[in-house]
Rosetta silent file (secondary structure, phi, psi, omega in degrees, C-alpha in Angstrom):
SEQUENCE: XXXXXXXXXXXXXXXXXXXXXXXXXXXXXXXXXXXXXXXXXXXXXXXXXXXXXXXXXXXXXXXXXXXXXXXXXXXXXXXXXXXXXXXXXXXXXXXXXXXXXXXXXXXXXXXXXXXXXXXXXXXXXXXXXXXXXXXXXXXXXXXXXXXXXXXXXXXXXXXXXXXXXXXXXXXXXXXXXXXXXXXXXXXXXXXXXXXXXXXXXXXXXXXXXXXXXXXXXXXXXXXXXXXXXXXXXXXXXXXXXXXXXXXXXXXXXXXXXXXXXXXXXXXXXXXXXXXXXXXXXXXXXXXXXXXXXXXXXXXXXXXXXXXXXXXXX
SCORE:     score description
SCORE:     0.000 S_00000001
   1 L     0.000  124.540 -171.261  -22.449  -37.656   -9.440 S_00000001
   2 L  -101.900  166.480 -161.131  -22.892  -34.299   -8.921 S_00000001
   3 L   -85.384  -20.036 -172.959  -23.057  -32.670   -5.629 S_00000001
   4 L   -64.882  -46.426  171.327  -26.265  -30.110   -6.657 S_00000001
   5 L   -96.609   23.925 -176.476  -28.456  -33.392   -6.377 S_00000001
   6 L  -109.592   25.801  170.275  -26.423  -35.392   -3.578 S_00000001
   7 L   -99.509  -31.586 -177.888  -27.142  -32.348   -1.135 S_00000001
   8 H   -57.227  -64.239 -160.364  -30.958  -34.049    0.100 S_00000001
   9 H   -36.982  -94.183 -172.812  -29.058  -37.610    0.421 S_00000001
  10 H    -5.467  -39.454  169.043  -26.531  -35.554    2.456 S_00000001
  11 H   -92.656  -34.610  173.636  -28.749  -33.985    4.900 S_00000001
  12 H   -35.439  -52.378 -157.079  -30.943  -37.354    5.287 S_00000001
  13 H   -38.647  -61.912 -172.336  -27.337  -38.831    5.802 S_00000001
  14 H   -49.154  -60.288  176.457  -26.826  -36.479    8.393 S_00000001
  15 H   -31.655  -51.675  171.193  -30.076  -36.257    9.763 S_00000001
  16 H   -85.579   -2.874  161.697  -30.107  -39.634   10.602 S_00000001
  17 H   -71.944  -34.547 -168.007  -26.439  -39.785   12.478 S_00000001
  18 H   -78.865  -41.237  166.428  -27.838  -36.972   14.460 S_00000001
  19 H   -27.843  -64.956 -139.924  -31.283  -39.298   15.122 S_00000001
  20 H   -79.374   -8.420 -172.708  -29.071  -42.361   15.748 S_00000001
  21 H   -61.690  -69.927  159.128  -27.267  -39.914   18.352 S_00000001
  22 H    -9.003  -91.868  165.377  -30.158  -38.988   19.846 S_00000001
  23 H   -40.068  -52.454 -163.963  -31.096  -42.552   20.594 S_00000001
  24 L   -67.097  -15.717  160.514  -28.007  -43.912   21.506 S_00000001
  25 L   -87.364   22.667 -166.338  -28.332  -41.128   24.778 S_00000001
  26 L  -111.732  -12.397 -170.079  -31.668  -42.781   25.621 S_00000001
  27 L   -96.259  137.887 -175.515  -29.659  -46.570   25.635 S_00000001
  28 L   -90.825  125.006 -160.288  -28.311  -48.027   28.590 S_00000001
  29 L   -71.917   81.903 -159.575  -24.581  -48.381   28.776 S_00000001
  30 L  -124.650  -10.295 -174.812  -25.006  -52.413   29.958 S_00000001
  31 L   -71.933  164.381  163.440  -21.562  -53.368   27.937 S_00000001
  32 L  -153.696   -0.597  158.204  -18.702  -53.792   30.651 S_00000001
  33 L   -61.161  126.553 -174.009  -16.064  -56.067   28.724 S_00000001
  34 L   -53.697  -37.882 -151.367  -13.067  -53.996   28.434 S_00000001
  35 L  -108.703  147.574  148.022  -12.000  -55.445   24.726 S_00000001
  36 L  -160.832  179.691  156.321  -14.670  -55.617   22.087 S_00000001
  37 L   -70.493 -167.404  162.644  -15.872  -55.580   18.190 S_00000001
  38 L   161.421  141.953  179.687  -17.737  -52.563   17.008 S_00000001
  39 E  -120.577  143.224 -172.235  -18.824  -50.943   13.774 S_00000001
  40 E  -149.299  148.825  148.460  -19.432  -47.509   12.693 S_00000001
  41 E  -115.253  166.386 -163.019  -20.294  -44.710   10.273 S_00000001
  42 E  -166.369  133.874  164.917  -19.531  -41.093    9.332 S_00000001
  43 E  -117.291  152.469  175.656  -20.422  -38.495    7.231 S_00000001
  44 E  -151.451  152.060 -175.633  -19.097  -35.416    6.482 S_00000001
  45 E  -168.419  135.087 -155.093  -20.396  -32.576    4.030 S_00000001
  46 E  -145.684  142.177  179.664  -19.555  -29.407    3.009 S_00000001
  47 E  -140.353  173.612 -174.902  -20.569  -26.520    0.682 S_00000001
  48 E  -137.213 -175.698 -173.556  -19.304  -22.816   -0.182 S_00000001
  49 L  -119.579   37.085  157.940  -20.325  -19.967   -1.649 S_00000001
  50 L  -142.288   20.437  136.979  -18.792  -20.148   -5.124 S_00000001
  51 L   125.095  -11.275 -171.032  -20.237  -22.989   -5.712 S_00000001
  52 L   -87.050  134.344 -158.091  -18.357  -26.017   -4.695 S_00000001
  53 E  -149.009  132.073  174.176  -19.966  -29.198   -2.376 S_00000001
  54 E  -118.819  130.063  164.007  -17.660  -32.171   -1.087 S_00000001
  55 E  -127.015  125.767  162.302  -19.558  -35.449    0.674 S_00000001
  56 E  -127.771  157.130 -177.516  -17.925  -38.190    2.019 S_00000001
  57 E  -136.490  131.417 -167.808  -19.281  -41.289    3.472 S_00000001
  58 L   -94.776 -176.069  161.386  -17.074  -43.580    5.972 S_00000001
  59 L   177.547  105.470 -162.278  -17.839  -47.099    7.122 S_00000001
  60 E  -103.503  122.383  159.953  -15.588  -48.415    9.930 S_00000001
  61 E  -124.472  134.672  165.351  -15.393  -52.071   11.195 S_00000001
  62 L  -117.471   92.666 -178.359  -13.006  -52.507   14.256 S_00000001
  63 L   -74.114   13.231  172.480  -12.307  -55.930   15.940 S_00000001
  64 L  -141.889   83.894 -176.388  -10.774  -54.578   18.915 S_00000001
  65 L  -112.110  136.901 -171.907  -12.631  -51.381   20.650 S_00000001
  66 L  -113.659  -72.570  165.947  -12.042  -50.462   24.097 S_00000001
  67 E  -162.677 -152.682  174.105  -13.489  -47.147   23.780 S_00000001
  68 L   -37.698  -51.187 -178.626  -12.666  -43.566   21.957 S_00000001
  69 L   -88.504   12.192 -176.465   -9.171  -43.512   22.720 S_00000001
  70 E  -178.295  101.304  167.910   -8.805  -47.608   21.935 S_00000001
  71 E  -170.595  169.762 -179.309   -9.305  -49.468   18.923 S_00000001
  72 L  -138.532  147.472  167.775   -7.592  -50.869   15.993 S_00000001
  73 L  -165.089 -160.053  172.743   -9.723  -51.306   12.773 S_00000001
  74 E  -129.955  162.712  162.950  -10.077  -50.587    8.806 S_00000001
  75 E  -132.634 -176.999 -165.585  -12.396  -48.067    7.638 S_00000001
  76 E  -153.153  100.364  168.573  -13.965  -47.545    3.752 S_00000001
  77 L  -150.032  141.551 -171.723  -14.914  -44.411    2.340 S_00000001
  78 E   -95.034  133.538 -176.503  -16.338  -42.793   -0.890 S_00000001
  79 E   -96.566  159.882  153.371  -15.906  -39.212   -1.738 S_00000001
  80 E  -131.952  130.876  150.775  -17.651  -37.096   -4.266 S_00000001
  81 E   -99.020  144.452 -155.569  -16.212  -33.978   -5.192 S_00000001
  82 L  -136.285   28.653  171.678  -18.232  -31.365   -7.073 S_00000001
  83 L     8.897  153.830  161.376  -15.874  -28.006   -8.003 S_00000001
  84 L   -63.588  -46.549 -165.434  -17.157  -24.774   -8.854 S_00000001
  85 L  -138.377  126.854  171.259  -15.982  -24.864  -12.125 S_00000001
  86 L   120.806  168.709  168.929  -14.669  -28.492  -13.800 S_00000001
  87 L   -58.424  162.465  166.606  -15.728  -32.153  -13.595 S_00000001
  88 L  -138.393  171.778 -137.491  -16.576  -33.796  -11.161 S_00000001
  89 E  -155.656  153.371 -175.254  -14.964  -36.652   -9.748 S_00000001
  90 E  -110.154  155.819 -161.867  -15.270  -39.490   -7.289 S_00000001
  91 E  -158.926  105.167  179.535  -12.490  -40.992   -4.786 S_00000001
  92 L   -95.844  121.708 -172.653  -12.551  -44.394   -3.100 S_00000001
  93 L  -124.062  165.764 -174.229  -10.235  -44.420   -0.145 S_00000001
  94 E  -147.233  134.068 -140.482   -9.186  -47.642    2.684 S_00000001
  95 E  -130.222   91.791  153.788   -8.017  -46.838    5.807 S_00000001
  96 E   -56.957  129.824  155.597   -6.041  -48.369    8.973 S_00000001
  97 E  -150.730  128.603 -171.310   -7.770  -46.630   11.465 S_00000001
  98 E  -136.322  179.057 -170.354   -6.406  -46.794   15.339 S_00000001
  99 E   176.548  155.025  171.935   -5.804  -45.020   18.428 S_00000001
 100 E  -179.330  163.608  142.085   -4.104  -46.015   22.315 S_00000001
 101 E   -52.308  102.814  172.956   -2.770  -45.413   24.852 S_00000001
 102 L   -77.021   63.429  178.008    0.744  -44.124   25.767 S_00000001
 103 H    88.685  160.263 -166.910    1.082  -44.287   29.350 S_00000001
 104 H   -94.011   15.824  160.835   -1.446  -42.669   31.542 S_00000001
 105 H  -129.805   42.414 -149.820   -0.587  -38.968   30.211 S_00000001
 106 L   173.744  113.183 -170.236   -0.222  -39.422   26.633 S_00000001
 107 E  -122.800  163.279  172.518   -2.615  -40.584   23.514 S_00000001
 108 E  -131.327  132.752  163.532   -2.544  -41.620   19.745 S_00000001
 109 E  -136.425  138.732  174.911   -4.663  -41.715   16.963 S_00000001
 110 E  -128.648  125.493  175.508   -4.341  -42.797   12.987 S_00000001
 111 E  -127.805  102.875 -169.174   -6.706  -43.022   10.414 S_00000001
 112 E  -108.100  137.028  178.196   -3.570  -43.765    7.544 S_00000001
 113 E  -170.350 -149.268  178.213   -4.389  -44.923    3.996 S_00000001
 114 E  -154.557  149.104  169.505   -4.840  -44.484    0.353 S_00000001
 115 L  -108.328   33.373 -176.844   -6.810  -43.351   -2.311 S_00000001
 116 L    43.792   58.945  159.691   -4.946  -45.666   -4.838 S_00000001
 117 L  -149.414  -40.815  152.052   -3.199  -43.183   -5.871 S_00000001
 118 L  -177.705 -156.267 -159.772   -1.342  -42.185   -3.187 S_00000001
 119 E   -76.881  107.347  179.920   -0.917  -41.674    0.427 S_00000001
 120 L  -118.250  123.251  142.973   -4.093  -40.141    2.550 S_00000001
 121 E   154.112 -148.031 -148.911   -5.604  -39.510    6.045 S_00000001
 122 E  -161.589  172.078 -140.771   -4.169  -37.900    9.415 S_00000001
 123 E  -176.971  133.773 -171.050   -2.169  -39.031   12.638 S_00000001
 124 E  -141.126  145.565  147.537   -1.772  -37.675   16.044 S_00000001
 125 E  -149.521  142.612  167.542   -0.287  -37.882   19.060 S_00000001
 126 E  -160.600  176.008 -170.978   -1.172  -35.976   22.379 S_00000001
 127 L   -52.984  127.231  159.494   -1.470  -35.192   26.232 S_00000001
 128 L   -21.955  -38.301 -177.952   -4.775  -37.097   27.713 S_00000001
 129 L   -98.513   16.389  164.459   -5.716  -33.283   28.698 S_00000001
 130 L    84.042   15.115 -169.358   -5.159  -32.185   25.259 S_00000001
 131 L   -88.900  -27.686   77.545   -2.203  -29.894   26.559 S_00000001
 132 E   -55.596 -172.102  165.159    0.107  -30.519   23.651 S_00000001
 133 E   166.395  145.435  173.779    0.154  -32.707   20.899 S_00000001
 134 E  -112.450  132.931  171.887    1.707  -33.178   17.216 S_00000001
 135 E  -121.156 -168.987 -167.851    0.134  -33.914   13.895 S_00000001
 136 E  -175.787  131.777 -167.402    0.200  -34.638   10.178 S_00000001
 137 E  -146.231  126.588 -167.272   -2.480  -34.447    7.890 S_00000001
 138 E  -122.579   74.810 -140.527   -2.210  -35.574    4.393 S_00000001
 139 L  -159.585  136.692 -174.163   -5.111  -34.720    1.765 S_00000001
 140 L   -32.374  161.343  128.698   -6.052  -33.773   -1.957 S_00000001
 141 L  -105.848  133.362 -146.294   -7.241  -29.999   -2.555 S_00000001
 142 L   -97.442   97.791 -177.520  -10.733  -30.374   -3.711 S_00000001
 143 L  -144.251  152.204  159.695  -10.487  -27.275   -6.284 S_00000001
 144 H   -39.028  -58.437  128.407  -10.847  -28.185  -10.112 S_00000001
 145 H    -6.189  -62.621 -176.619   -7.102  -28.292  -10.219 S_00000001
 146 H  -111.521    2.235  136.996   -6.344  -29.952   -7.930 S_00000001
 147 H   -55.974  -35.791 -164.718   -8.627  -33.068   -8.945 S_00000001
 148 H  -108.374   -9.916 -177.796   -7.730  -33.223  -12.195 S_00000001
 149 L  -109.415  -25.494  162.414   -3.472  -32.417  -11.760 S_00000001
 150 L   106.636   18.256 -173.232   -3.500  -34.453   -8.737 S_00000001
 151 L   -84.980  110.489  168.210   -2.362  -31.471   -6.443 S_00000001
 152 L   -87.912  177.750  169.889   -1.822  -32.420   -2.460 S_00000001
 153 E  -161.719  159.709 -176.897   -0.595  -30.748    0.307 S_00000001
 154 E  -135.898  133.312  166.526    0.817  -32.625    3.584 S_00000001
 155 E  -130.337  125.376  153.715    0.484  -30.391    7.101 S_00000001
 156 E  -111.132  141.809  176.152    2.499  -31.140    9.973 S_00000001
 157 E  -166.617 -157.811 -176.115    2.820  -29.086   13.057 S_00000001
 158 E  -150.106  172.714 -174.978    2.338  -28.874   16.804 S_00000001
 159 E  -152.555  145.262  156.975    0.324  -27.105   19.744 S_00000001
 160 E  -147.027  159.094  178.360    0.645  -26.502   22.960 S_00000001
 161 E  -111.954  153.953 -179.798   -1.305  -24.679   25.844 S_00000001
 162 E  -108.408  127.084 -171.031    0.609  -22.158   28.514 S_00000001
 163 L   -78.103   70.973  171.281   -1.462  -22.383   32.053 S_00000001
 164 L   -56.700  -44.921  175.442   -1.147  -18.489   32.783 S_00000001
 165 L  -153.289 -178.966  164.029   -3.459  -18.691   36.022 S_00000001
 166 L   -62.795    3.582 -160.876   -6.866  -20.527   36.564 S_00000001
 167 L  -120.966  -38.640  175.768   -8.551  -18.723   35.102 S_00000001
 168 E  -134.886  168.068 -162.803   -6.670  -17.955   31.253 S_00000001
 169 E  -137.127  141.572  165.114   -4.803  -19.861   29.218 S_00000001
 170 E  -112.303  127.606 -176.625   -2.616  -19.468   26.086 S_00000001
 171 E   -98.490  131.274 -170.317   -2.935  -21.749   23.190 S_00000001
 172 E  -127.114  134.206  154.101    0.092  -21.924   20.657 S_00000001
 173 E  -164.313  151.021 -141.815    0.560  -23.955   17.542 S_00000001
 174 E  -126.655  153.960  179.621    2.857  -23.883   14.540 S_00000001
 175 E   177.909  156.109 -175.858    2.675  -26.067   10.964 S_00000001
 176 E  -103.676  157.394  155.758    4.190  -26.536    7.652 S_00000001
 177 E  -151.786  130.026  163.962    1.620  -27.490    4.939 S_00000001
 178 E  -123.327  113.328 -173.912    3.318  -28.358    2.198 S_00000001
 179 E   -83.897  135.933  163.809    1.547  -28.185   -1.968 S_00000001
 180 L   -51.561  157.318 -164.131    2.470  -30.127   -4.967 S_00000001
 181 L    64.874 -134.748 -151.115    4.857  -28.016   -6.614 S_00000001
 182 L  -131.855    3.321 -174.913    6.743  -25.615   -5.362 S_00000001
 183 L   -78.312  126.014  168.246    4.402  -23.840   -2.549 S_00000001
 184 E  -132.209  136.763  167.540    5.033  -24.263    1.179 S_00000001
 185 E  -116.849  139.825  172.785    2.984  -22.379    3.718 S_00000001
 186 E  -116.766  139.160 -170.362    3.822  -21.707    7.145 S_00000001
 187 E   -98.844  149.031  142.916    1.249  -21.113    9.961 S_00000001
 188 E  -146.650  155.895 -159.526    1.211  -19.974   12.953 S_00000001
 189 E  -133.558  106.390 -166.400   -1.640  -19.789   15.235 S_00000001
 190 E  -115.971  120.010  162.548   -2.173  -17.872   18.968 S_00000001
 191 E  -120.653  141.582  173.906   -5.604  -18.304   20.888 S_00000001
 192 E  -103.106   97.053 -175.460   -6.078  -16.346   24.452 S_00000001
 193 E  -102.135  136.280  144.540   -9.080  -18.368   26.626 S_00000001
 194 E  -120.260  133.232 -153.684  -10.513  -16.881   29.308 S_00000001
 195 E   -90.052  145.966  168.538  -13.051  -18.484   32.033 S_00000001
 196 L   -88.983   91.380 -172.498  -15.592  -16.446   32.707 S_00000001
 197 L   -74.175    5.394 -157.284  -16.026  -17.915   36.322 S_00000001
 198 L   -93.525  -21.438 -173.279  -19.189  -15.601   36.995 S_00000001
 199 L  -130.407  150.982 -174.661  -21.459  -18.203   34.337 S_00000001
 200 L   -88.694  130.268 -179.036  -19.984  -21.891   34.460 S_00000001
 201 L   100.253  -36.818  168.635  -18.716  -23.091   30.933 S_00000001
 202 E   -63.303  131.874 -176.993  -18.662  -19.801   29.559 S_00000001
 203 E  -142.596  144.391  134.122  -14.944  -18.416   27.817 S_00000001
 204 E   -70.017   96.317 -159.277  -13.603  -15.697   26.271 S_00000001
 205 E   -87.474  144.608  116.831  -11.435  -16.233   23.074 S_00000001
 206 L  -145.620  142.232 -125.333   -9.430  -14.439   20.854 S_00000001
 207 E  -107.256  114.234  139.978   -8.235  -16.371   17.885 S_00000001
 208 E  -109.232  151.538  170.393   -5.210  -15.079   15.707 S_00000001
 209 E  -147.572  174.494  165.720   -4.013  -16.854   13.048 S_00000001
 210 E   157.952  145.209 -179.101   -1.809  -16.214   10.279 S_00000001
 211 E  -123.836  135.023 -168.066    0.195  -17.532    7.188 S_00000001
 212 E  -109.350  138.820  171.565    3.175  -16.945    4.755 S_00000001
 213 E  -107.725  153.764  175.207    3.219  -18.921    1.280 S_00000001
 214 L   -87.404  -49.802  163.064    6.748  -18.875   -0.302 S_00000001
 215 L   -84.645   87.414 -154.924    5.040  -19.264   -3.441 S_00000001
 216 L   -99.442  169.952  175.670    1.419  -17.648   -3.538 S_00000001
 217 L    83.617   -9.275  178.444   -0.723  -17.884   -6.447 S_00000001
 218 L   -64.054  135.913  164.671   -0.228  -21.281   -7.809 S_00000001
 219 L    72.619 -165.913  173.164   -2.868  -23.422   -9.259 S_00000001
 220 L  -118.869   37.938  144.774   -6.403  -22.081   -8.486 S_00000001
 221 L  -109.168  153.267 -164.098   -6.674  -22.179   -4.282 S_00000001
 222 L   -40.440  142.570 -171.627   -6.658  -19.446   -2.407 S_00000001
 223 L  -168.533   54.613 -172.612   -3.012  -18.919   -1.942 S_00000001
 224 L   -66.375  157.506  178.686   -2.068  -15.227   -0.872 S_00000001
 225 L   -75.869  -27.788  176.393    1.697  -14.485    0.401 S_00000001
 226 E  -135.406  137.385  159.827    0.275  -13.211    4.269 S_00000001
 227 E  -108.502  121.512  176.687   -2.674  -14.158    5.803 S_00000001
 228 E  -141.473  143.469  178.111   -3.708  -12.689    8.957 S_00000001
 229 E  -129.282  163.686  152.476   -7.408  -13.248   10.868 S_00000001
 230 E  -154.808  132.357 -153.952   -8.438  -11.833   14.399 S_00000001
 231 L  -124.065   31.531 -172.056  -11.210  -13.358   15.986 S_00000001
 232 L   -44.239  131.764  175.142  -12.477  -12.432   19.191 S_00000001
 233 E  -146.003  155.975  156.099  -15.222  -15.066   20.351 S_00000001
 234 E   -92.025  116.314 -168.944  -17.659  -16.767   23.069 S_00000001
 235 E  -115.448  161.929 -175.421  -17.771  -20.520   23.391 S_00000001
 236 E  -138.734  111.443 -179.410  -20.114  -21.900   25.805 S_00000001
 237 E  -101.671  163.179 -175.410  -19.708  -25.468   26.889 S_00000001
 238 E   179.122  113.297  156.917  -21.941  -27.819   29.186 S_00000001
 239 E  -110.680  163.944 -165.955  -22.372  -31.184   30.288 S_00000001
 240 L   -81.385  156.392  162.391  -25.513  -33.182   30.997 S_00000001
 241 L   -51.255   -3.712 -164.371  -25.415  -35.293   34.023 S_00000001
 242 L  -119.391    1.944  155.008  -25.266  -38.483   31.771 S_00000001
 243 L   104.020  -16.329  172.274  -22.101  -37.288   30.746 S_00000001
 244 L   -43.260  100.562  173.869  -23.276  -35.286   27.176 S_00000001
 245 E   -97.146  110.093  172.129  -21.144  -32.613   26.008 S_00000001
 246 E  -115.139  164.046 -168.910  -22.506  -29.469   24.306 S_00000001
 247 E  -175.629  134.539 -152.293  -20.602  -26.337   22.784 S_00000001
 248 E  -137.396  123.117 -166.875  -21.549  -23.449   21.364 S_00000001
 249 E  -172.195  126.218  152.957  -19.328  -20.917   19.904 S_00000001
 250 E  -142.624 -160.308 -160.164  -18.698  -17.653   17.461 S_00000001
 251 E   175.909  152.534  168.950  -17.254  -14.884   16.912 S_00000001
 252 E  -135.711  139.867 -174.976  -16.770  -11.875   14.938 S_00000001
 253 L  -146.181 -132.014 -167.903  -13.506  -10.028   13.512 S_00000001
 254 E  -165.826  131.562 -167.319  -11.150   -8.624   10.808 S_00000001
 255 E  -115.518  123.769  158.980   -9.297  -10.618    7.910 S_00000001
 256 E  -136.815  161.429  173.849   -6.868   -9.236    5.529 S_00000001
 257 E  -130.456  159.674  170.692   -4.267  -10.897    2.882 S_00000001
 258 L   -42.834  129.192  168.216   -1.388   -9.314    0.505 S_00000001
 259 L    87.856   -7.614 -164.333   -3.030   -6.698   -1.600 S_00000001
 260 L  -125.978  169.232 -174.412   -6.227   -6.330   -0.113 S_00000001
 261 L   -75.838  168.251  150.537   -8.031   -3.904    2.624 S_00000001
 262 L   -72.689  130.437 -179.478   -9.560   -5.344    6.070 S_00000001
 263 E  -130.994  164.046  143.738  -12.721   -7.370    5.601 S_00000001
 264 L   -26.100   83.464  170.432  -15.102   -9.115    8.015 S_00000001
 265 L   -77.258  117.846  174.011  -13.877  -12.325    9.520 S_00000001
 266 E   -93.539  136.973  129.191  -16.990  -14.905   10.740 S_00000001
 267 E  -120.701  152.211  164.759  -17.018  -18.059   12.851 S_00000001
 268 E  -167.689  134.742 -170.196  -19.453  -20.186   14.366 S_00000001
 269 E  -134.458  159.633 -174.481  -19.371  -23.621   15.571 S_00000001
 270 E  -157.682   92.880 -167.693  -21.858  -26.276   17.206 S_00000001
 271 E  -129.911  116.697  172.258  -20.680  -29.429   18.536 S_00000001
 272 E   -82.646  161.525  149.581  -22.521  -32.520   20.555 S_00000001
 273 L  -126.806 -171.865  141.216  -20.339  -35.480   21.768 S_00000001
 274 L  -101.506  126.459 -141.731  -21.560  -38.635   23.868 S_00000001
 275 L   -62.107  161.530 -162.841  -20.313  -39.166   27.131 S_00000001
 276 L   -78.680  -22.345  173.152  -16.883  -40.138   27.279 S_00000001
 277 L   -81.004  -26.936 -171.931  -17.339  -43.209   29.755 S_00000001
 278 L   -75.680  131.914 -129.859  -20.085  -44.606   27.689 S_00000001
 279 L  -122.205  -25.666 -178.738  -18.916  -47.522   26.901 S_00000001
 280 L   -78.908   -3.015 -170.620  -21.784  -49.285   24.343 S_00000001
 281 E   176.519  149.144  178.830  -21.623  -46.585   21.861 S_00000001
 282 E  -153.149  120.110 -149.760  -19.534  -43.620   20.892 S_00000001
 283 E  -124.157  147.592  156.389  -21.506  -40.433   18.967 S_00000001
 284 E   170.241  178.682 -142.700  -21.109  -37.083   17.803 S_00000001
 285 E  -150.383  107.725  161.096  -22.414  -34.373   15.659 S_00000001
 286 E  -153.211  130.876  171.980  -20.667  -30.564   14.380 S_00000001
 287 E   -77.853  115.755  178.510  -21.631  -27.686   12.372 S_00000001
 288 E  -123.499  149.088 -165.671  -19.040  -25.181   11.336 S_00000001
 289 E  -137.982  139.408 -178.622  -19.609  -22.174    9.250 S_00000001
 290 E  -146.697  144.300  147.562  -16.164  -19.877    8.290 S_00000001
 291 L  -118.383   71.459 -168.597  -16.003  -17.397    5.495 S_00000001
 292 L  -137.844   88.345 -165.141  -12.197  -18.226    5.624 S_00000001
 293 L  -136.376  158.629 -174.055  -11.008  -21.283    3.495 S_00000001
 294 L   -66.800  -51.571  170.962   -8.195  -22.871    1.790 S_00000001
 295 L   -80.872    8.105  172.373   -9.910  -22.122   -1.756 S_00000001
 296 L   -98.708  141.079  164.677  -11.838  -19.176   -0.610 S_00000001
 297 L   -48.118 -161.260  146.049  -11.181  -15.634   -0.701 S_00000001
 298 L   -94.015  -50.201  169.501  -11.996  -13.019    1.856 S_00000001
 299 L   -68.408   82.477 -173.758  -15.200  -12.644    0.674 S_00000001
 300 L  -131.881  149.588  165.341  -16.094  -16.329    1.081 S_00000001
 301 L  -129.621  138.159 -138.353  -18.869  -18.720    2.753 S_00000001
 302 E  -161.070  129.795  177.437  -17.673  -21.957    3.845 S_00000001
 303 E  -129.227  100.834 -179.798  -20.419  -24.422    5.472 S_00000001
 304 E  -115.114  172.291  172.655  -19.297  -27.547    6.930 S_00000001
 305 E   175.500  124.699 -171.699  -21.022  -30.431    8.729 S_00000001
 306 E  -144.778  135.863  170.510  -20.391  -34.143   10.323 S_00000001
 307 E  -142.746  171.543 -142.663  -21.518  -36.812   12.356 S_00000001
 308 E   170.363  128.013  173.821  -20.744  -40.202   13.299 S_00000001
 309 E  -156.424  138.590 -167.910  -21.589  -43.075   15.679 S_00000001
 310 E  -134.334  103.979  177.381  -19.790  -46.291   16.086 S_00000001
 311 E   -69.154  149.740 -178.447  -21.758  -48.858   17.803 S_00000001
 312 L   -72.015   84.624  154.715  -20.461  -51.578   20.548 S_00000001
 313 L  -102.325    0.000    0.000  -20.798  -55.267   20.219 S_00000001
């Protein structure tokens, strides 16, 4: 199935997650049993600018949902990948996917599985205020390559934030990603937030990142020996009185990798949630645009975009 005529299904998909979104803040929050069932979907879809389009479509049943942070369930979902260059290939994957509570400062989440081939999905655990936490992420790279040889990469790493005063904060976090074959890259990552206190919600960012591969060049994704971005940006956050969370955010900078000059680094992000107490329904919606990617150059466009709402019963 190729991805050039899967992009209308894709935005209907979408369209209608963000719709069902919509509604679900006009519906009255009437469940109050702690423990329940609940079912859900998710989409996610993404395209670049050499040519490449990924869609996946989830479907979650859970028989025990408490709320965001509590359930146990399975979920079921089919990818299509659609390369720049190469075939293009389909992926059926099945899913444990859970989350709880450690103790009242400390959370988990897993969505662990397979695409019967081998071992897929991602795994968390962190502080209730999101002030560390460690992960592991396990997942194909959807390049021509690394569909048809079967090339993975597993990232684990950690984050934490340093409280300088009330007003900024330093975010730190560190990871391995490790590629079939012989590549390992290591990240590191430094963001500097500052509150603007004079507009409420309003921050001042700026985003470094950067990565060394011991082996660059393998295969066909991007895969330079140093990576370095700097990103100053403004995110703008707000909730509704009903509890709605919106956030707004970009940014403009300077990118460069082994061998090449300084180019123009781009972000922009757009993200809805559903309030976190609501208890009948649990929604959300984000756009991300980078021209920064695993298989992209610097001169890359990178379009992403997902939603998802998992109903109460």
């Amino acid at each position: 199935m190729k991805l050039g005529t899967a992009r209308g299904p894709a935005v209907v998909a979408i369209a209608a997650l963000v719709t069902s979104i919509a509604a679900g803040a006009r519906a009255e929050d009437i469940s109050t049993t702690p423990e329940s069932v609940a079912a859900g979907t998710e989409v996610w879809a993404s395209t670049d600018s050499d040519g490449s389009d990924v869609l996946k479509l989830l479907v979650r049943g859970l028989w025990r949902y408490d709320d965001r942070e509590k359930y146990t369930g399975l979920a079921v979902e089919q990818v299509w990948f659609n390369p720049s260059v190469g075939a293009d290939e389909q992926d059926q994957r099945i899913y444990l996917d859970a989350a709880d509570k450690l103790g009242p400062e400390w959370r988990w989440r897993a969505r662990i599985g397979t695409d019967g081939d081998t071992l897929v999905g991602s795994a968390e655990i962190r502080r209730a205020d999101w002030a560390q936490s460690v992960f592991v992420e396990r997942e194909i790279v959807e390049t021509d390559q690394g569909l048809r040889r079967g090339i993975y990469y597993t990232f684990a790493g950690a984050s934490a934030d340093l409280g300088i005063d009330e007003n900024n904060t330093l975010a730190l976090s560190t990871g391995l990603q490790a590629f079939s074959g012989r590549n390992e890259r290591l990240h590191f990552r430094a963001r500097f937030v500052h509150a603007v206190r004079a507009v409420p919600g309003l921050s001042a960012h700026l985003d470094t990142r950067y990565y060394h591969s011991t082996h660059p060049g393998g295969f066909d994704y991007f895969s330079p020996r140093n990576f370095v971005r700097v990103v100053p940006l403004a995110q703008f956050r707000r909730f509704t009185g009903a509890g709605w969370m919106f956030l707004a955010a970009g940014g403009l900078g300077g990118q460069r990798n082994t061998g090449t000059e300084w180019s123009i680094a781009r972000f922009g992000q757009l993200r809805a949630e559903s309030p976190r107490n609501a208890r009948a329904f649990d929604a959300f919606a984000e756009v991300i645009y980078t021209n920064d990617s695993l298989s992209g150059g610097t001169k890359y466009d990178y379009l992403m975009g997902r939603a998802g709402v998992t109903v109460r019963f």
